[in-house]
Amino acid sequence: MSTPSAGANIPSKHVRVPDLARFKVDGHKIAMITAYDATFARLVDQAGVDAILVGDSVATVMQGHTNTIPVELDEMVYHVSAVARARTRALVIGDLPFGSYQVSSQQAVESSVRLMKAGAEAVKLEGGLAMADTILAISRVDIPVVGHIGLTPQSFHRMGGHRVQGRTSGHDAGGRERLLDDAHAVEQAGACAVVLEGIPLDLAAEITSKLSIPTIGIGAGIGCDGQVLVLHDVLGLSETTLTFARHFADLRGQVVAATQQYVSDVRAGSWPDEAHSFH
Ligand code: KIV
């Protein structure tokens, strides 16, 4: 079966980092999605996403971990290269995994270089104020950086799980005012965009109105300049439905049904049939 071709309203032009700023000015909502392999990268690219995030969510989605902490830089390099080879127009953003950028700015630059050599066009890292110097160091060597503040999954243990942030006021980690400080710090350090994850929608809208760089929301409401979701959530391949993540299809059901049909045809001796056999 062939896949549908991209609709007429999907620009064929390769999305580049400077386009992100233009999208914000033009009010073009940025559609970003995660992908980790060539097959899905090709499909989501064809479907017209603006950017593909090779997220460290690969740890939970593909590797079966309960959080993103275990995934290694070498593994991210592998997935970034698979995605970058397959896509033709969407911007490819590679996630810096836990432990690959927190030690020093030099470590962060070296890790970013590895993702860029694998085909990323920008890197993403988690953290606001505390990561400003790191963002600056990476940006200074002309590697575009996407920030990520709010519910930062690599802070799983500090947060005590995946917890919505910004519901309390104050400048301590997770406080509303702190998130505004984080957003400004990320922008001033030179980030080209920032992911806002797991924060109240009014706070996300306020940050979006105050920043000149685009905000990409996940669990942050409609007021962001764009949205990102994990591919397996969008396709309904995940076992659970997160409050903020809609299943736009039920591929889980379809995968099980197709496999059940295969098992039953093999057992019945009706597969392979004549048409699929060599003579
Ligand atoms: O790793 C990831 O998929 C992410 C998104 C959920 C923003 O960081």
PDB file of C-alpha atoms and ligand atoms in Angstrom:
ATOM      1  CA  MET A   1       0.000   0.000   0.000  1.00  0.00           C
ATOM      2  CA  SER A   2       1.415   3.428  -0.858  1.00  0.00           C
ATOM      3  CA  THR A   3       1.411   6.299   1.577  1.00  0.00           C
ATOM      4  CA  PRO A   4      -0.558   9.452   0.862  1.00  0.00           C
ATOM      5  CA  SER A   5       1.528  12.253  -0.625  1.00  0.00           C
ATOM      6  CA  ALA A   6       1.928  15.540   1.166  1.00  0.00           C
ATOM      7  CA  GLY A   7      -1.042  17.874   0.705  1.00  0.00           C
ATOM      8  CA  ALA A   8      -0.849  20.941  -1.496  1.00  0.00           C
ATOM      9  CA  ASN A   9      -0.651  23.212   1.564  1.00  0.00           C
ATOM     10  CA  ILE A  10       2.590  21.611   2.769  1.00  0.00           C
ATOM     11  CA  PRO A  11       5.601  23.664   1.657  1.00  0.00           C
ATOM     12  CA  SER A  12       8.255  21.564  -0.069  1.00  0.00           C
ATOM     13  CA  LYS A  13      11.005  23.882   1.153  1.00  0.00           C
ATOM     14  CA  HIS A  14      13.442  22.541   3.721  1.00  0.00           C
ATOM     15  CA  VAL A  15      12.670  24.136   7.102  1.00  0.00           C
ATOM     16  CA  ARG A  16      15.785  25.852   8.472  1.00  0.00           C
ATOM     17  CA  VAL A  17      16.526  27.243  11.920  1.00  0.00           C
ATOM     18  CA  PRO A  18      15.885  30.916  10.929  1.00  0.00           C
ATOM     19  CA  ASP A  19      12.421  29.882   9.714  1.00  0.00           C
ATOM     20  CA  LEU A  20      11.421  29.275  13.347  1.00  0.00           C
ATOM     21  CA  ALA A  21      11.671  32.996  14.163  1.00  0.00           C
ATOM     22  CA  ARG A  22       9.794  33.854  10.976  1.00  0.00           C
ATOM     23  CA  PHE A  23       7.039  31.365  11.853  1.00  0.00           C
ATOM     24  CA  LYS A  24       6.493  33.206  15.147  1.00  0.00           C
ATOM     25  CA  VAL A  25       6.283  36.592  13.427  1.00  0.00           C
ATOM     26  CA  ASP A  26       3.934  35.217  10.741  1.00  0.00           C
ATOM     27  CA  GLY A  27       1.723  33.431  13.278  1.00  0.00           C
ATOM     28  CA  HIS A  28       2.454  30.082  11.588  1.00  0.00           C
ATOM     29  CA  LYS A  29       1.901  27.494  14.337  1.00  0.00           C
ATOM     30  CA  ILE A  30       4.898  25.182  14.444  1.00  0.00           C
ATOM     31  CA  ALA A  31       4.039  21.463  14.311  1.00  0.00           C
ATOM     32  CA  MET A  32       6.790  19.341  15.809  1.00  0.00           C
ATOM     33  CA  ILE A  33       6.713  15.618  16.509  1.00  0.00           C
ATOM     34  CA  THR A  34       9.224  13.092  17.777  1.00  0.00           C
ATOM     35  CA  ALA A  35      10.651  10.288  15.647  1.00  0.00           C
ATOM     36  CA  TYR A  36      13.466   7.872  16.306  1.00  0.00           C
ATOM     37  CA  ASP A  37      13.900   5.843  13.129  1.00  0.00           C
ATOM     38  CA  ALA A  38      14.010   6.234   9.356  1.00  0.00           C
ATOM     39  CA  THR A  39      10.599   4.686   8.619  1.00  0.00           C
ATOM     40  CA  PHE A  40       8.621   7.022  10.847  1.00  0.00           C
ATOM     41  CA  ALA A  41      10.843  10.018  10.067  1.00  0.00           C
ATOM     42  CA  ARG A  42      10.003   9.576   6.376  1.00  0.00           C
ATOM     43  CA  LEU A  43       6.272   9.340   7.137  1.00  0.00           C
ATOM     44  CA  VAL A  44       6.009  12.345   9.472  1.00  0.00           C
ATOM     45  CA  ASP A  45       8.160  14.383   7.079  1.00  0.00           C
ATOM     46  CA  GLN A  46       5.786  13.466   4.282  1.00  0.00           C
ATOM     47  CA  ALA A  47       2.840  14.447   6.497  1.00  0.00           C
ATOM     48  CA  GLY A  48       4.188  17.979   6.718  1.00  0.00           C
ATOM     49  CA  VAL A  49       5.610  18.501  10.204  1.00  0.00           C
ATOM     50  CA  ASP A  50       7.872  21.526  10.499  1.00  0.00           C
ATOM     51  CA  ALA A  51      10.361  19.834  12.804  1.00  0.00           C
ATOM     52  CA  ILE A  52      11.256  16.347  13.964  1.00  0.00           C
ATOM     53  CA  LEU A  53      12.600  16.016  17.472  1.00  0.00           C
ATOM     54  CA  VAL A  54      14.783  12.980  18.035  1.00  0.00           C
ATOM     55  CA  GLY A  55      13.843  13.098  21.682  1.00  0.00           C
ATOM     56  CA  ASP A  56      15.449  11.389  24.615  1.00  0.00           C
ATOM     57  CA  SER A  57      11.911  10.050  25.105  1.00  0.00           C
ATOM     58  CA  VAL A  58      13.425   7.251  23.008  1.00  0.00           C
ATOM     59  CA  ALA A  59      14.386   5.890  26.446  1.00  0.00           C
ATOM     60  CA  THR A  60      10.770   5.326  27.463  1.00  0.00           C
ATOM     61  CA  VAL A  61       9.133   4.844  24.069  1.00  0.00           C
ATOM     62  CA  MET A  62      11.662   2.556  22.380  1.00  0.00           C
ATOM     63  CA  GLN A  63      13.881   1.218  25.143  1.00  0.00           C
ATOM     64  CA  GLY A  64      11.239   0.505  27.802  1.00  0.00           C
ATOM     65  CA  HIS A  65      12.704   2.603  30.613  1.00  0.00           C
ATOM     66  CA  THR A  66      10.425   4.430  33.066  1.00  0.00           C
ATOM     67  CA  ASN A  67      12.204   7.760  32.570  1.00  0.00           C
ATOM     68  CA  THR A  68      14.665   9.373  30.152  1.00  0.00           C
ATOM     69  CA  ILE A  69      17.744   9.258  32.369  1.00  0.00           C
ATOM     70  CA  PRO A  70      19.353   6.010  31.097  1.00  0.00           C
ATOM     71  CA  VAL A  71      19.690   6.838  27.387  1.00  0.00           C
ATOM     72  CA  GLU A  72      23.286   7.442  26.267  1.00  0.00           C
ATOM     73  CA  LEU A  73      24.759   9.947  23.822  1.00  0.00           C
ATOM     74  CA  ASP A  74      25.946   7.146  21.505  1.00  0.00           C
ATOM     75  CA  GLU A  75      22.354   5.904  21.301  1.00  0.00           C
ATOM     76  CA  MET A  76      21.061   9.397  20.518  1.00  0.00           C
ATOM     77  CA  VAL A  77      23.691   9.739  17.771  1.00  0.00           C
ATOM     78  CA  TYR A  78      22.438   6.468  16.263  1.00  0.00           C
ATOM     79  CA  HIS A  79      18.787   7.606  16.249  1.00  0.00           C
ATOM     80  CA  VAL A  80      19.579  11.121  14.986  1.00  0.00           C
ATOM     81  CA  SER A  81      21.495   9.701  12.027  1.00  0.00           C
ATOM     82  CA  ALA A  82      18.631   7.345  11.118  1.00  0.00           C
ATOM     83  CA  VAL A  83      16.102  10.204  11.198  1.00  0.00           C
ATOM     84  CA  ALA A  84      18.346  12.687   9.383  1.00  0.00           C
ATOM     85  CA  ARG A  85      18.965  10.250   6.530  1.00  0.00           C
ATOM     86  CA  ALA A  86      15.243   9.750   5.960  1.00  0.00           C
ATOM     87  CA  ARG A  87      13.663  13.175   6.130  1.00  0.00           C
ATOM     88  CA  THR A  88      13.746  15.595   3.232  1.00  0.00           C
ATOM     89  CA  ARG A  89      12.227  18.840   4.518  1.00  0.00           C
ATOM     90  CA  ALA A  90      11.538  18.953   8.270  1.00  0.00           C
ATOM     91  CA  LEU A  91      14.111  20.469  10.611  1.00  0.00           C
ATOM     92  CA  VAL A  92      15.874  17.781  12.669  1.00  0.00           C
ATOM     93  CA  ILE A  93      16.512  18.545  16.332  1.00  0.00           C
ATOM     94  CA  GLY A  94      18.615  16.157  18.405  1.00  0.00           C
ATOM     95  CA  ASP A  95      18.117  15.866  22.163  1.00  0.00           C
ATOM     96  CA  LEU A  96      21.168  15.992  24.400  1.00  0.00           C
ATOM     97  CA  PRO A  97      20.655  13.136  26.870  1.00  0.00           C
ATOM     98  CA  PHE A  98      21.137  13.319  30.617  1.00  0.00           C
ATOM     99  CA  GLY A  99      24.822  13.406  31.541  1.00  0.00           C
ATOM    100  CA  SER A 100      26.014  14.600  28.134  1.00  0.00           C
ATOM    101  CA  TYR A 101      25.973  18.360  28.855  1.00  0.00           C
ATOM    102  CA  GLN A 102      25.640  19.020  32.593  1.00  0.00           C
ATOM    103  CA  VAL A 103      29.289  18.431  33.515  1.00  0.00           C
ATOM    104  CA  SER A 104      30.815  21.436  31.728  1.00  0.00           C
ATOM    105  CA  SER A 105      30.282  23.745  28.765  1.00  0.00           C
ATOM    106  CA  GLN A 106      33.090  21.922  26.981  1.00  0.00           C
ATOM    107  CA  GLN A 107      31.302  18.608  27.441  1.00  0.00           C
ATOM    108  CA  ALA A 108      28.079  20.199  26.180  1.00  0.00           C
ATOM    109  CA  VAL A 109      29.779  21.543  23.042  1.00  0.00           C
ATOM    110  CA  GLU A 110      31.472  18.194  22.351  1.00  0.00           C
ATOM    111  CA  SER A 111      28.189  16.302  22.745  1.00  0.00           C
ATOM    112  CA  SER A 112      26.384  18.809  20.525  1.00  0.00           C
ATOM    113  CA  VAL A 113      29.059  18.431  17.848  1.00  0.00           C
ATOM    114  CA  ARG A 114      28.417  14.675  17.832  1.00  0.00           C
ATOM    115  CA  LEU A 115      24.675  15.163  17.279  1.00  0.00           C
ATOM    116  CA  MET A 116      25.329  17.725  14.534  1.00  0.00           C
ATOM    117  CA  LYS A 117      27.767  15.395  12.756  1.00  0.00           C
ATOM    118  CA  ALA A 118      25.044  12.736  12.889  1.00  0.00           C
ATOM    119  CA  GLY A 119      22.691  15.068  11.020  1.00  0.00           C
ATOM    120  CA  ALA A 120      20.950  17.228  13.630  1.00  0.00           C
ATOM    121  CA  GLU A 121      20.405  20.847  12.628  1.00  0.00           C
ATOM    122  CA  ALA A 122      19.873  21.990  16.209  1.00  0.00           C
ATOM    123  CA  VAL A 123      20.224  20.422  19.637  1.00  0.00           C
ATOM    124  CA  LYS A 124      17.845  20.585  22.596  1.00  0.00           C
ATOM    125  CA  LEU A 125      18.728  20.581  26.260  1.00  0.00           C
ATOM    126  CA  GLU A 126      16.751  20.867  29.483  1.00  0.00           C
ATOM    127  CA  GLY A 127      17.063  23.662  32.027  1.00  0.00           C
ATOM    128  CA  GLY A 128      16.676  27.425  32.313  1.00  0.00           C
ATOM    129  CA  LEU A 129      18.799  29.790  34.388  1.00  0.00           C
ATOM    130  CA  ALA A 130      21.161  27.012  35.438  1.00  0.00           C
ATOM    131  CA  MET A 131      21.866  26.115  31.816  1.00  0.00           C
ATOM    132  CA  ALA A 132      22.226  29.651  30.431  1.00  0.00           C
ATOM    133  CA  ASP A 133      26.039  29.519  30.246  1.00  0.00           C
ATOM    134  CA  THR A 134      25.854  26.132  28.565  1.00  0.00           C
ATOM    135  CA  ILE A 135      23.363  27.372  25.960  1.00  0.00           C
ATOM    136  CA  LEU A 136      25.632  30.366  25.333  1.00  0.00           C
ATOM    137  CA  ALA A 137      28.692  28.148  24.877  1.00  0.00           C
ATOM    138  CA  ILE A 138      26.934  25.882  22.363  1.00  0.00           C
ATOM    139  CA  SER A 139      25.398  28.822  20.472  1.00  0.00           C
ATOM    140  CA  ARG A 140      28.791  30.540  20.254  1.00  0.00           C
ATOM    141  CA  VAL A 141      30.119  27.748  18.076  1.00  0.00           C
ATOM    142  CA  ASP A 142      27.122  28.206  15.780  1.00  0.00           C
ATOM    143  CA  ILE A 143      25.150  25.215  16.946  1.00  0.00           C
ATOM    144  CA  PRO A 144      21.504  26.260  17.282  1.00  0.00           C
ATOM    145  CA  VAL A 145      20.018  25.371  20.667  1.00  0.00           C
ATOM    146  CA  VAL A 146      16.398  24.715  21.611  1.00  0.00           C
ATOM    147  CA  GLY A 147      15.749  25.182  25.326  1.00  0.00           C
ATOM    148  CA  HIS A 148      13.332  23.126  27.397  1.00  0.00           C
ATOM    149  CA  ILE A 149      11.825  24.380  30.670  1.00  0.00           C
ATOM    150  CA  GLY A 150       8.939  23.503  32.981  1.00  0.00           C
ATOM    151  CA  LEU A 151       8.462  19.774  33.446  1.00  0.00           C
ATOM    152  CA  THR A 152      11.948  18.679  32.448  1.00  0.00           C
ATOM    153  CA  PRO A 153      11.888  14.865  32.394  1.00  0.00           C
ATOM    154  CA  GLN A 154      15.616  14.608  33.160  1.00  0.00           C
ATOM    155  CA  SER A 155      14.783  16.234  36.551  1.00  0.00           C
ATOM    156  CA  PHE A 156      12.536  13.227  37.279  1.00  0.00           C
ATOM    157  CA  HIS A 157      14.092  12.521  40.671  1.00  0.00           C
ATOM    158  CA  ARG A 158      14.182  16.128  41.893  1.00  0.00           C
ATOM    159  CA  MET A 159      10.548  16.634  40.866  1.00  0.00           C
ATOM    160  CA  GLY A 160       9.510  13.288  42.390  1.00  0.00           C
ATOM    161  CA  GLY A 161       8.137  12.075  39.059  1.00  0.00           C
ATOM    162  CA  HIS A 162       6.706  13.791  36.005  1.00  0.00           C
ATOM    163  CA  ARG A 163       4.986  16.728  37.746  1.00  0.00           C
ATOM    164  CA  VAL A 164       3.321  19.819  36.301  1.00  0.00           C
ATOM    165  CA  GLN A 165       5.451  22.875  37.162  1.00  0.00           C
ATOM    166  CA  GLY A 166       4.585  26.547  37.702  1.00  0.00           C
ATOM    167  CA  ARG A 167       1.509  25.987  39.832  1.00  0.00           C
ATOM    168  CA  THR A 168       3.100  27.627  42.859  1.00  0.00           C
ATOM    169  CA  SER A 169       4.499  31.122  42.988  1.00  0.00           C
ATOM    170  CA  GLY A 170       8.092  31.975  43.736  1.00  0.00           C
ATOM    171  CA  HIS A 171      11.596  31.879  42.383  1.00  0.00           C
ATOM    172  CA  ASP A 172      12.437  28.374  43.626  1.00  0.00           C
ATOM    173  CA  ALA A 173      12.669  25.539  41.080  1.00  0.00           C
ATOM    174  CA  GLY A 174       9.218  24.888  39.677  1.00  0.00           C
ATOM    175  CA  GLY A 175       7.769  28.231  40.834  1.00  0.00           C
ATOM    176  CA  ARG A 176       5.882  30.473  38.430  1.00  0.00           C
ATOM    177  CA  GLU A 177       8.272  33.419  38.644  1.00  0.00           C
ATOM    178  CA  ARG A 178      11.222  31.060  38.325  1.00  0.00           C
ATOM    179  CA  LEU A 179       9.814  29.737  35.058  1.00  0.00           C
ATOM    180  CA  LEU A 180       9.536  33.285  33.721  1.00  0.00           C
ATOM    181  CA  ASP A 181      13.192  33.819  34.743  1.00  0.00           C
ATOM    182  CA  ASP A 182      14.138  30.517  33.097  1.00  0.00           C
ATOM    183  CA  ALA A 183      12.408  31.515  29.853  1.00  0.00           C
ATOM    184  CA  HIS A 184      14.189  34.876  29.707  1.00  0.00           C
ATOM    185  CA  ALA A 185      17.546  33.278  30.564  1.00  0.00           C
ATOM    186  CA  VAL A 186      17.189  30.725  27.770  1.00  0.00           C
ATOM    187  CA  GLU A 187      16.307  33.444  25.270  1.00  0.00           C
ATOM    188  CA  GLN A 188      19.134  35.752  26.357  1.00  0.00           C
ATOM    189  CA  ALA A 189      21.628  32.900  26.167  1.00  0.00           C
ATOM    190  CA  GLY A 190      20.855  32.584  22.464  1.00  0.00           C
ATOM    191  CA  ALA A 191      18.357  29.728  22.147  1.00  0.00           C
ATOM    192  CA  CYS A 192      16.443  29.701  18.854  1.00  0.00           C
ATOM    193  CA  ALA A 193      13.260  28.275  20.442  1.00  0.00           C
ATOM    194  CA  VAL A 194      12.128  26.863  23.758  1.00  0.00           C
ATOM    195  CA  VAL A 195       9.965  23.873  24.653  1.00  0.00           C
ATOM    196  CA  LEU A 196       7.486  24.581  27.455  1.00  0.00           C
ATOM    197  CA  GLU A 197       6.454  21.301  29.024  1.00  0.00           C
ATOM    198  CA  GLY A 198       3.839  20.604  31.684  1.00  0.00           C
ATOM    199  CA  ILE A 199       2.963  24.110  32.798  1.00  0.00           C
ATOM    200  CA  PRO A 200      -0.394  25.902  33.210  1.00  0.00           C
ATOM    201  CA  LEU A 201      -1.710  27.331  29.967  1.00  0.00           C
ATOM    202  CA  ASP A 202      -1.900  30.931  31.234  1.00  0.00           C
ATOM    203  CA  LEU A 203       1.767  30.840  32.232  1.00  0.00           C
ATOM    204  CA  ALA A 204       2.731  29.361  28.861  1.00  0.00           C
ATOM    205  CA  ALA A 205       0.758  32.107  27.104  1.00  0.00           C
ATOM    206  CA  GLU A 206       2.454  34.765  29.227  1.00  0.00           C
ATOM    207  CA  ILE A 207       5.917  33.382  28.436  1.00  0.00           C
ATOM    208  CA  THR A 208       5.011  33.179  24.751  1.00  0.00           C
ATOM    209  CA  SER A 209       3.931  36.832  24.686  1.00  0.00           C
ATOM    210  CA  LYS A 210       7.102  37.971  26.457  1.00  0.00           C
ATOM    211  CA  LEU A 211       9.664  36.080  24.350  1.00  0.00           C
ATOM    212  CA  SER A 212      10.775  36.897  20.837  1.00  0.00           C
ATOM    213  CA  ILE A 213      11.815  33.263  20.213  1.00  0.00           C
ATOM    214  CA  PRO A 214       9.065  30.715  19.508  1.00  0.00           C
ATOM    215  CA  THR A 215       7.673  28.569  22.286  1.00  0.00           C
ATOM    216  CA  ILE A 216       6.778  24.959  21.539  1.00  0.00           C
ATOM    217  CA  GLY A 217       4.297  23.528  24.025  1.00  0.00           C
ATOM    218  CA  ILE A 218       3.672  20.036  25.305  1.00  0.00           C
ATOM    219  CA  GLY A 219       1.085  19.957  28.039  1.00  0.00           C
ATOM    220  CA  ALA A 220       1.254  23.754  28.034  1.00  0.00           C
ATOM    221  CA  GLY A 221      -1.993  24.687  26.305  1.00  0.00           C
ATOM    222  CA  ILE A 222      -2.958  26.460  23.138  1.00  0.00           C
ATOM    223  CA  GLY A 223      -1.163  29.759  23.733  1.00  0.00           C
ATOM    224  CA  CYS A 224       2.255  28.575  22.534  1.00  0.00           C
ATOM    225  CA  ASP A 225       3.766  29.296  19.113  1.00  0.00           C
ATOM    226  CA  GLY A 226       3.779  25.594  18.298  1.00  0.00           C
ATOM    227  CA  GLN A 227       3.201  22.141  19.707  1.00  0.00           C
ATOM    228  CA  VAL A 228       5.235  18.974  20.083  1.00  0.00           C
ATOM    229  CA  LEU A 229       3.989  15.500  20.924  1.00  0.00           C
ATOM    230  CA  VAL A 230       5.592  12.100  21.186  1.00  0.00           C
ATOM    231  CA  LEU A 231       4.885  10.163  17.973  1.00  0.00           C
ATOM    232  CA  HIS A 232       3.725   7.025  19.754  1.00  0.00           C
ATOM    233  CA  ASP A 233       1.113   9.071  21.657  1.00  0.00           C
ATOM    234  CA  VAL A 234      -0.150  10.722  18.461  1.00  0.00           C
ATOM    235  CA  LEU A 235      -0.481   7.342  16.742  1.00  0.00           C
ATOM    236  CA  GLY A 236      -2.133   5.644  19.705  1.00  0.00           C
ATOM    237  CA  LEU A 237       0.750   3.200  20.088  1.00  0.00           C
ATOM    238  CA  SER A 238       1.295   4.087  23.744  1.00  0.00           C
ATOM    239  CA  GLU A 239      -0.427   1.998  26.376  1.00  0.00           C
ATOM    240  CA  THR A 240      -1.612   4.991  28.378  1.00  0.00           C
ATOM    241  CA  THR A 241      -3.212   8.252  27.336  1.00  0.00           C
ATOM    242  CA  LEU A 242      -1.622  11.209  29.086  1.00  0.00           C
ATOM    243  CA  THR A 243      -4.003  14.036  30.025  1.00  0.00           C
ATOM    244  CA  PHE A 244      -2.435  16.364  27.461  1.00  0.00           C
ATOM    245  CA  ALA A 245      -1.650  13.862  24.692  1.00  0.00           C
ATOM    246  CA  ARG A 246      -4.450  12.982  22.312  1.00  0.00           C
ATOM    247  CA  HIS A 247      -4.330   9.744  20.350  1.00  0.00           C
ATOM    248  CA  PHE A 248      -5.039  10.857  16.766  1.00  0.00           C
ATOM    249  CA  ALA A 249      -5.234   7.198  15.654  1.00  0.00           C
ATOM    250  CA  ASP A 250      -5.471   3.719  17.210  1.00  0.00           C
ATOM    251  CA  LEU A 251      -2.463   1.991  15.689  1.00  0.00           C
ATOM    252  CA  ARG A 252      -2.082  -0.151  18.801  1.00  0.00           C
ATOM    253  CA  GLY A 253      -5.394  -1.826  18.027  1.00  0.00           C
ATOM    254  CA  GLN A 254      -4.470  -2.139  14.355  1.00  0.00           C
ATOM    255  CA  VAL A 255      -1.052  -3.643  15.104  1.00  0.00           C
ATOM    256  CA  VAL A 256      -2.588  -6.252  17.409  1.00  0.00           C
ATOM    257  CA  ALA A 257      -5.380  -7.049  14.912  1.00  0.00           C
ATOM    258  CA  ALA A 258      -2.976  -7.392  11.958  1.00  0.00           C
ATOM    259  CA  THR A 259      -0.629  -9.596  13.953  1.00  0.00           C
ATOM    260  CA  GLN A 260      -3.501 -11.766  15.182  1.00  0.00           C
ATOM    261  CA  GLN A 261      -4.590 -12.228  11.556  1.00  0.00           C
ATOM    262  CA  TYR A 262      -1.027 -13.209  10.586  1.00  0.00           C
ATOM    263  CA  VAL A 263      -0.799 -15.723  13.455  1.00  0.00           C
ATOM    264  CA  SER A 264      -4.135 -17.236  12.565  1.00  0.00           C
ATOM    265  CA  ASP A 265      -3.293 -17.502   8.813  1.00  0.00           C
ATOM    266  CA  VAL A 266       0.064 -19.155   9.583  1.00  0.00           C
ATOM    267  CA  ARG A 267      -1.610 -21.644  11.909  1.00  0.00           C
ATOM    268  CA  ALA A 268      -4.401 -22.348   9.405  1.00  0.00           C
ATOM    269  CA  GLY A 269      -1.845 -22.966   6.635  1.00  0.00           C
ATOM    270  CA  SER A 270      -3.379 -20.236   4.461  1.00  0.00           C
ATOM    271  CA  TRP A 271      -0.210 -18.132   4.484  1.00  0.00           C
ATOM    272  CA  PRO A 272       1.887 -17.897   2.352  1.00  0.00           C
ATOM    273  CA  ASP A 273      -0.537 -18.265  -0.536  1.00  0.00           C
ATOM    274  CA  GLU A 274       0.291 -18.922  -4.213  1.00  0.00           C
ATOM    275  CA  ALA A 275       0.539 -15.239  -5.084  1.00  0.00           C
ATOM    276  CA  HIS A 276       3.290 -14.710  -2.542  1.00  0.00           C
ATOM    277  CA  SER A 277       5.349 -17.812  -3.394  1.00  0.00           C
ATOM    278  CA  PHE A 278       8.223 -18.303  -5.886  1.00  0.00           C
ATOM    279  CA  HIS A 279       8.243 -21.003  -8.583  1.00  0.00           C
TER     280      HIS A 279
HETATM  281  O1  KIV B   1      12.248  13.728  24.474  1.00  0.00           O
HETATM  282  C1  KIV B   1      11.202  14.234  24.068  1.00  0.00           C
HETATM  283  O2  KIV B   1      10.408  13.609  23.370  1.00  0.00           O
HETATM  284  C2  KIV B   1      10.911  15.607  24.460  1.00  0.00           C
HETATM  285  C3  KIV B   1       9.575  16.149  24.115  1.00  0.00           C
HETATM  286  C4  KIV B   1       8.517  15.454  24.824  1.00  0.00           C
HETATM  287  C5  KIV B   1       9.515  17.613  24.258  1.00  0.00           C
HETATM  288  O3  KIV B   1      11.737  16.240  25.043  1.00  0.00           O
END
